[in-house]
Amino acid sequence: MTFRQFALNNVLRNKRLYVAYFLSSMFAVMVFFTFSIFAFHPAFQTGDMPSSAMKGMLVSGGIIYVFSFFFVLYSMSSFLQSRKKEFGLLMLLGMSSRQIRRMTFLENMLIGFLATISGIGIGLVFAKVILLIAEKVLVIDETLNFYFPLEAIGLSFISFILLFFVISIFVTFILRTNKLVDLIKSDKKSKGEPKASIILTIIAVLLLAAGYGTALYVEGIQVVMALIPVVIVVTIGTYLFFTQLSVYLIRRLKKNEHIFWKKTNMLLFSDLSFRMKDNARTFFLVAIISTVAFSAIGTLFGFHSYLMKGLKDANPYSVVYESVEDEDVQKQISAIDQIIADENVTANKEVVEMNYFEIGIDYPVLIVKESDYNRFAKLLNEKEIKLKNKAVVVSDNQANIGNFQNEQKLMEIGIPLKSGEKVQAYSEVSTSVLQEMNAYYIVRDEVFKQLPSAVKQTTFAAWMTKQADEEQLVAIGEKVFDHFDEYHNAFSMDYTIYEIDKAYGPILFIGLFIGIVFFVSAGSFLYFRLYSDLDDDKEKFQAIAKLGLTNNELKKVINRQTAILFFAPIIVALIHGAVALTALMHLFDYNLVKESAMVLGGFALIQIAYFFIVRYFYTKQIQQAIK
Amino acid sequence: MLQVNDLNKVYEGKVAYRALTDINMEVGKGEFVGIMGPSGSGKTTLLNLVATIDQPTSGEILIEGKDPHQLSKNKLAKFRRQQLGFVFQDFNLLHTLTVEENIVLPLTLDGKKVKEMKEKANVIAEKLGISHIMKKRTFEISGGQAQRVAVARAMIHQPKLLLADEPTGNLDSKSSRDVMEMLENINETEETTMLLVTHDAQAASYCDRVIFIRDGQLYSEIHRGESQKGFFQKIIDTLSLLGGNDNDFSSIRS
């Protein structure tokens, strides 16, 4: 047996020990590879893609790579921790520390190589699925066909072999050769129960309270300024929360014998308190990573819906046209009629003369006949207006950007008639029936006749299609867009939204992708944490089972233990995420409750499913051990 | 108290292995019985079967006239917890708990009141001379103390039957003697029935009666007379008749 064979056999004959480390490495490779399949897809290489999206992908690829580095490093070091005793034994047999380093280096390279190959292999299997999803999320004209991603394979292979090489070297350095006796006894010696400092506990509470308070209190542009300090404060607060506050709380619980000595609580809490030192670090990591994922996806999703909702509400018509000066209005309107007819779509249409009058403020104000207004309201299926008096003031309820619509002024001034009399508006109404930026009046038809001559006149026309599908609407929109290429004074909202989606799609996709990657890795951190305690747990439950522990009691303890592990960090992350999204709501002054609930709820559901799966296997393993 | 009828145990596997053959024995109430035999003779198997940790292939084990192996898995766990006490060679203490917490664990699992548990723990700790280490953790105490804690845990619910598997196996001779004297004392004062599996002739000499097993079958049994010294000599003699290597039975362990 040569030294190399020894290292090789160490890995191959000890599969169970290495499997967690191997799987996490493979997972990292797979993620990176799927991403590069997507990024190197020929459809994006044609130059059709906006350069900002390409740059975004490059940056995201970098982020995933850096993240993989730390992910693998973390898995690797926790893996080596569990092998201390083995190293101790080898040193006892006379292995020099240089040889141990060489051994771990060889082992690592072997695992890294296998992980890279199988990560790419599995990535290839899922490639089609990923491309299909990408196609759905991204609004692109070409379909993303499956292709054999030579470039992606090359890039992933080289990057990860390099990554494992660097980490292998790195690890041989951090693998400090402790005293032999410590290594040999590493599984016997207790790590000691962590202690909490009262001062740090209080600081944790204060930091979190301050961070949350600020995030919830600030509004508008202040949110941006408060962002960095709040993130720092909350991050430190979270760290202290897990390392101090939680330890403090568990110790308090343990002191209370009425709780601690109650049935299986003793088994649960004693382990919890001892593992808290290791758990705290994992919890912190998972909480922060998940928060980033929640916030990123929530922001993207919320921003998207913010953008879309505003547009759709402000422009309820299928196509609108507003004349510009010196234009053959009739010709343009019939051109649009023709475009709609060409797509085999029928549409209702209303046309109105928009008359603007001088009433003594700095711009001409639109005054509309009640009957004209109601024709458009009917077209939209909106409530028609029945004037109780001579006039009302109307403001567009969607174009409400700032407060420069002057409804107030219009209420006060009133409308001067030819006769010199003045008609006062009696009420304010808010609709988006007519596409007018400024506030305007609706007057009774007989009042309109008494108005002086208008200073400006335009024609406004709107179409509402009947039973047209998305594709036809977009096609109409595109043609309208092309026809009015000079002034763009006619447009279709569906086409505009399509265009925005097309530009926004890659960002959304990348955001989602990275968010999910972060979230899934957070889940695997928890999984490794749980499984690194498996042997301890087996031993413990074996001991108790001999004394007599029913299956239900066993399940109860494992259930709670796993639940705490899986949900403690996620609940913290969900609260963090909810606070972050609330702050975002304040920034945009837009209600994101539905979107936030969907994103956070979705993640919570995934986590619950994950919990059930892991608990099932863990319980099974323990049950087998004590049989 | 304990009755074993025609007990057989076969370990299935590629090559089936017959660990116990037609064992019949009886242990009266309050009796202190030792089981001895060379390595691989099946004594630990016998103890595990009585302890309900393992299932017999055929035959029956009656504890106070009832066969615990007929109970469902959950009831069996409760039965072990409430009726039996265990002492193991490697102590089997939980290192995340303090001495006191380890002792009350069986009662805790049964949901007893804290006050009651405390009282019982204090009484038994006083008796076994471990009151001063109650707040210590298991890795802070010596092997002899750890085994006393294990005995305290096994005795706290006043079991009908105490089963000890090589309780002195990990202890030096002084600690061994202490633990055995303690068990003998408990046997006399509490009238707890005890079953002890051991290699150690010194430890076995504390029993009322020693049963010898060889190749999974009963070989012989001897009773203790008046003097423990004479009994020890008789055990040594029987062991040498039994065969096996002398060093299997070193009376003093290092």
CSV table of C-alpha atoms in Angstrom, one decimal, chain B:
chain,number,residue,atom,x,y,z
B,1,MET,CA,-39.1,-13.5,41.1
B,2,LEU,CA,-37.3,-14.3,37.9
B,3,GLN,CA,-37.8,-17.5,36.1
B,4,VAL,CA,-36.1,-18.5,32.8
B,5,ASN,CA,-37.6,-21.5,31.0
B,6,ASP,CA,-35.9,-23.3,28.0
B,7,LEU,CA,-34.3,-20.1,26.8
B,8,ASN,CA,-32.6,-20.3,23.4
B,9,LYS,CA,-30.9,-17.5,21.4
B,10,VAL,CA,-29.7,-17.9,17.9
B,11,TYR,CA,-28.0,-15.0,16.1
B,12,GLU,CA,-29.1,-15.1,12.5
B,13,GLY,CA,-26.5,-14.1,9.9
B,14,LYS,CA,-24.5,-15.7,7.1
B,15,VAL,CA,-23.4,-18.2,9.7
B,16,ALA,CA,-26.1,-18.7,12.3
B,17,TYR,CA,-24.6,-18.6,15.8
B,18,ARG,CA,-26.2,-20.3,18.8
B,19,ALA,CA,-25.5,-18.1,21.8
B,20,LEU,CA,-27.7,-19.8,24.4
B,21,THR,CA,-29.1,-23.3,24.6
B,22,ASP,CA,-31.9,-24.4,26.8
B,23,ILE,CA,-31.2,-22.2,29.8
B,24,ASN,CA,-33.4,-22.8,32.8
B,25,MET,CA,-32.9,-20.9,36.0
B,26,GLU,CA,-34.7,-19.3,38.8
B,27,VAL,CA,-33.9,-16.3,41.0
B,28,GLY,CA,-35.8,-15.8,44.2
B,29,LYS,CA,-36.9,-12.5,45.6
B,30,GLY,CA,-34.1,-10.5,47.3
B,31,GLU,CA,-31.4,-12.9,45.9
B,32,PHE,CA,-28.0,-11.7,44.7
B,33,VAL,CA,-27.0,-13.9,41.8
B,34,GLY,CA,-23.8,-13.8,39.8
B,35,ILE,CA,-23.3,-15.2,36.3
B,36,MET,CA,-19.8,-16.2,35.2
B,37,GLY,CA,-18.2,-17.9,32.3
B,38,PRO,CA,-15.4,-17.5,29.8
B,39,SER,CA,-15.5,-14.9,27.1
B,40,GLY,CA,-18.1,-15.7,24.5
B,41,SER,CA,-20.0,-18.1,26.8
B,42,GLY,CA,-23.2,-16.1,26.4
B,43,LYS,CA,-23.5,-14.5,29.8
B,44,THR,CA,-24.0,-11.0,28.5
B,45,THR,CA,-26.5,-12.4,26.0
B,46,LEU,CA,-28.4,-13.9,28.9
B,47,LEU,CA,-28.4,-10.6,30.8
B,48,ASN,CA,-29.6,-8.7,27.7
B,49,LEU,CA,-32.5,-11.1,27.3
B,50,VAL,CA,-33.5,-10.7,30.9
B,51,ALA,CA,-33.1,-7.0,30.5
B,52,THR,CA,-35.5,-7.1,27.5
B,53,ILE,CA,-32.9,-5.3,25.4
B,54,ASP,CA,-32.7,-8.4,23.2
B,55,GLN,CA,-35.4,-10.8,22.0
B,56,PRO,CA,-35.1,-14.6,22.7
B,57,THR,CA,-35.4,-17.0,19.8
B,58,SER,CA,-37.5,-19.4,21.9
B,59,GLY,CA,-38.3,-20.0,25.5
B,60,GLU,CA,-39.7,-17.5,28.0
B,61,ILE,CA,-38.5,-15.2,30.7
B,62,LEU,CA,-41.0,-14.5,33.5
B,63,ILE,CA,-40.5,-11.5,35.9
B,64,GLU,CA,-42.9,-11.9,38.7
B,65,GLY,CA,-44.9,-14.4,36.6
B,66,LYS,CA,-45.2,-12.1,33.6
B,67,ASP,CA,-43.3,-12.3,30.4
B,68,PRO,CA,-42.2,-8.7,29.5
B,69,HIS,CA,-41.3,-9.8,26.0
B,70,GLN,CA,-45.0,-10.0,25.2
B,71,LEU,CA,-45.4,-6.3,25.8
B,72,SER,CA,-45.6,-3.8,23.0
B,73,LYS,CA,-42.4,-1.8,22.3
B,74,ASN,CA,-43.6,1.3,24.1
B,75,LYS,CA,-44.9,-0.6,27.1
B,76,LEU,CA,-41.6,-2.4,27.2
B,77,ALA,CA,-39.7,0.8,27.4
B,78,LYS,CA,-41.9,1.9,30.3
B,79,PHE,CA,-41.5,-1.5,32.0
B,80,ARG,CA,-37.7,-1.2,31.8
B,81,ARG,CA,-37.8,2.3,33.1
B,82,GLN,CA,-40.1,1.5,36.1
B,83,GLN,CA,-39.3,-2.1,37.0
B,84,LEU,CA,-35.7,-2.7,36.1
B,85,GLY,CA,-32.5,-1.0,37.0
B,86,PHE,CA,-29.3,-1.1,34.9
B,87,VAL,CA,-25.6,-0.7,35.7
B,88,PHE,CA,-23.2,-1.0,32.8
B,89,GLN,CA,-19.5,-1.5,32.4
B,90,ASP,CA,-19.0,1.9,30.7
B,91,PHE,CA,-21.4,3.7,33.1
B,92,ASN,CA,-23.7,5.0,30.3
B,93,LEU,CA,-24.0,8.4,31.9
B,94,LEU,CA,-25.0,11.4,29.8
B,95,HIS,CA,-22.2,13.9,29.7
B,96,THR,CA,-24.4,16.9,29.0
B,97,LEU,CA,-26.1,16.4,32.4
B,98,THR,CA,-24.9,16.9,35.9
B,99,VAL,CA,-24.6,14.0,38.4
B,100,GLU,CA,-27.9,14.9,40.0
B,101,GLU,CA,-29.7,15.2,36.6
B,102,ASN,CA,-28.4,11.9,35.5
B,103,ILE,CA,-29.7,10.3,38.7
B,104,VAL,CA,-33.2,11.7,38.3
B,105,LEU,CA,-33.5,11.0,34.6
B,106,PRO,CA,-35.7,7.9,34.8
B,107,LEU,CA,-38.1,9.7,37.1
B,108,THR,CA,-38.0,12.8,34.9
B,109,LEU,CA,-39.0,10.7,31.9
B,110,ASP,CA,-42.0,9.5,34.0
B,111,GLY,CA,-43.0,13.0,34.7
B,112,LYS,CA,-42.6,13.0,38.5
B,113,LYS,CA,-42.8,16.1,40.6
B,114,VAL,CA,-39.6,18.0,41.0
B,115,LYS,CA,-39.8,18.0,44.8
B,116,GLU,CA,-40.2,14.2,44.9
B,117,MET,CA,-37.3,13.7,42.5
B,118,LYS,CA,-35.1,15.9,44.6
B,119,GLU,CA,-35.9,14.1,47.8
B,120,LYS,CA,-35.3,10.7,46.3
B,121,ALA,CA,-32.1,11.8,44.7
B,122,ASN,CA,-30.8,13.2,48.0
B,123,VAL,CA,-31.7,10.1,49.9
B,124,ILE,CA,-30.0,7.7,47.5
B,125,ALA,CA,-26.9,10.0,47.1
B,126,GLU,CA,-26.6,10.2,50.9
B,127,LYS,CA,-26.7,6.4,51.0
B,128,LEU,CA,-24.1,5.9,48.3
B,129,GLY,CA,-21.9,8.7,49.5
B,130,ILE,CA,-22.0,10.9,46.5
B,131,SER,CA,-23.9,13.9,47.9
B,132,HIS,CA,-20.9,16.2,47.5
B,133,ILE,CA,-20.6,15.7,43.8
B,134,MET,CA,-24.3,16.2,42.9
B,135,LYS,CA,-23.7,19.4,41.0
B,136,LYS,CA,-20.6,18.1,39.1
B,137,ARG,CA,-20.5,17.0,35.6
B,138,THR,CA,-19.7,13.4,34.6
B,139,PHE,CA,-16.2,14.1,33.2
B,140,GLU,CA,-15.2,15.8,36.5
B,141,ILE,CA,-15.6,12.7,38.6
B,142,SER,CA,-13.6,9.4,38.9
B,143,GLY,CA,-14.6,6.1,37.5
B,144,GLY,CA,-15.6,4.7,40.9
B,145,GLN,CA,-17.8,7.8,41.5
B,146,ALA,CA,-19.3,7.5,38.0
B,147,GLN,CA,-20.3,3.9,38.7
B,148,ARG,CA,-21.9,4.9,42.0
B,149,VAL,CA,-23.8,7.5,40.2
B,150,ALA,CA,-24.9,4.8,37.7
B,151,VAL,CA,-26.0,2.6,40.6
B,152,ALA,CA,-27.9,5.6,42.1
B,153,ARG,CA,-29.7,6.1,38.8
B,154,ALA,CA,-30.5,2.4,38.6
B,155,MET,CA,-31.9,2.4,42.2
B,156,ILE,CA,-33.7,5.7,42.4
B,157,HIS,CA,-37.1,4.2,41.3
B,158,GLN,CA,-36.6,1.2,43.6
B,159,PRO,CA,-36.7,-1.4,40.8
B,160,LYS,CA,-37.7,-5.0,41.4
B,161,LEU,CA,-34.7,-6.3,39.6
B,162,LEU,CA,-31.2,-4.7,39.3
B,163,LEU,CA,-29.1,-5.9,36.3
B,164,ALA,CA,-25.4,-5.3,36.3
B,165,ASP,CA,-23.2,-6.0,33.4
B,166,GLU,CA,-19.5,-6.1,34.4
B,167,PRO,CA,-20.0,-3.1,36.8
B,168,THR,CA,-16.4,-3.4,37.9
B,169,GLY,CA,-14.9,-4.0,34.5
B,170,ASN,CA,-13.6,-0.4,34.2
B,171,LEU,CA,-12.6,0.1,37.8
B,172,ASP,CA,-9.5,-0.4,39.8
B,173,SER,CA,-9.6,-2.9,42.7
B,174,LYS,CA,-10.3,-0.5,45.4
B,175,SER,CA,-13.2,1.1,43.5
B,176,SER,CA,-14.4,-2.4,42.6
B,177,ARG,CA,-14.6,-3.4,46.2
B,178,ASP,CA,-16.4,-0.2,47.1
B,179,VAL,CA,-19.0,-0.7,44.4
B,180,MET,CA,-19.5,-4.3,45.2
B,181,GLU,CA,-19.9,-3.6,48.9
B,182,MET,CA,-22.4,-0.9,48.0
B,183,LEU,CA,-24.4,-3.4,45.9
B,184,GLU,CA,-24.3,-6.0,48.6
B,185,ASN,CA,-25.5,-3.4,51.1
B,186,ILE,CA,-28.4,-2.3,48.8
B,187,ASN,CA,-29.3,-6.0,48.3
B,188,GLU,CA,-29.5,-6.5,52.1
B,189,THR,CA,-31.2,-3.3,53.1
B,190,GLU,CA,-33.6,-2.8,50.2
B,191,GLU,CA,-34.0,-6.4,49.4
B,192,THR,CA,-33.6,-5.7,45.7
B,193,THR,CA,-33.1,-8.8,43.5
B,194,MET,CA,-29.8,-8.5,41.7
B,195,LEU,CA,-28.3,-10.2,38.7
B,196,LEU,CA,-24.6,-9.6,38.1
B,197,VAL,CA,-22.6,-10.6,35.1
B,198,THR,CA,-18.9,-10.5,35.7
B,199,HIS,CA,-15.4,-11.8,34.9
B,200,ASP,CA,-14.1,-10.9,38.2
B,201,ALA,CA,-14.0,-13.6,40.9
B,202,GLN,CA,-13.6,-11.0,43.6
B,203,ALA,CA,-16.7,-9.2,42.5
B,204,ALA,CA,-18.6,-12.5,42.2
B,205,SER,CA,-17.7,-13.5,45.7
B,206,TYR,CA,-20.2,-10.8,47.0
B,207,CYS,CA,-23.1,-12.8,45.5
B,208,ASP,CA,-25.3,-15.3,47.3
B,209,ARG,CA,-25.0,-17.8,44.5
B,210,VAL,CA,-22.9,-17.9,41.3
B,211,ILE,CA,-24.1,-19.6,38.1
B,212,PHE,CA,-21.5,-20.7,35.6
B,213,ILE,CA,-22.2,-20.8,31.9
B,214,ARG,CA,-20.1,-22.4,29.2
B,215,ASP,CA,-20.7,-22.5,25.5
B,216,GLY,CA,-24.2,-21.2,26.0
B,217,GLN,CA,-25.2,-23.9,28.4
B,218,LEU,CA,-25.5,-24.0,32.2
B,219,TYR,CA,-22.4,-25.6,33.6
B,220,SER,CA,-22.8,-25.5,37.4
B,221,GLU,CA,-23.8,-23.4,40.3
B,222,ILE,CA,-22.3,-22.8,43.7
B,223,HIS,CA,-23.7,-21.2,46.8
B,224,ARG,CA,-22.0,-19.0,49.2
B,225,GLY,CA,-21.4,-20.4,52.6
B,226,GLU,CA,-20.5,-18.5,55.7
B,227,SER,CA,-17.2,-16.9,54.6
B,228,GLN,CA,-16.7,-14.8,51.6
B,229,LYS,CA,-13.0,-15.9,51.4
B,230,GLY,CA,-14.0,-19.5,51.1
B,231,PHE,CA,-16.6,-18.7,48.5
B,232,PHE,CA,-13.9,-16.8,46.5
B,233,GLN,CA,-11.7,-19.9,46.6
B,234,LYS,CA,-14.6,-22.1,45.5
B,235,ILE,CA,-15.2,-19.7,42.5
B,236,ILE,CA,-11.6,-19.8,41.5
B,237,ASP,CA,-11.7,-23.6,41.6
B,238,THR,CA,-14.8,-23.9,39.5
B,239,LEU,CA,-13.3,-21.4,37.0
B,240,SER,CA,-10.2,-23.5,36.6
B,241,LEU,CA,-12.4,-26.6,36.1
B,242,LEU,CA,-14.4,-24.6,33.5
B,243,GLY,CA,-11.2,-24.2,31.5
B,244,GLY,CA,-10.3,-21.2,29.4
B,245,ASN,CA,-7.3,-19.1,29.9
B,246,ASP,CA,-6.2,-18.0,33.4
B,247,ASN,CA,-5.9,-14.4,32.3
B,248,ASP,CA,-9.6,-14.4,31.6
B,249,PHE,CA,-10.2,-14.4,35.3
B,250,SER,CA,-7.6,-12.2,36.8
B,251,SER,CA,-9.0,-11.4,40.1
B,252,ILE,CA,-7.3,-8.0,40.4
B,253,ARG,CA,-7.7,-5.7,37.5
B,254,SER,CA,-5.3,-2.9,36.7
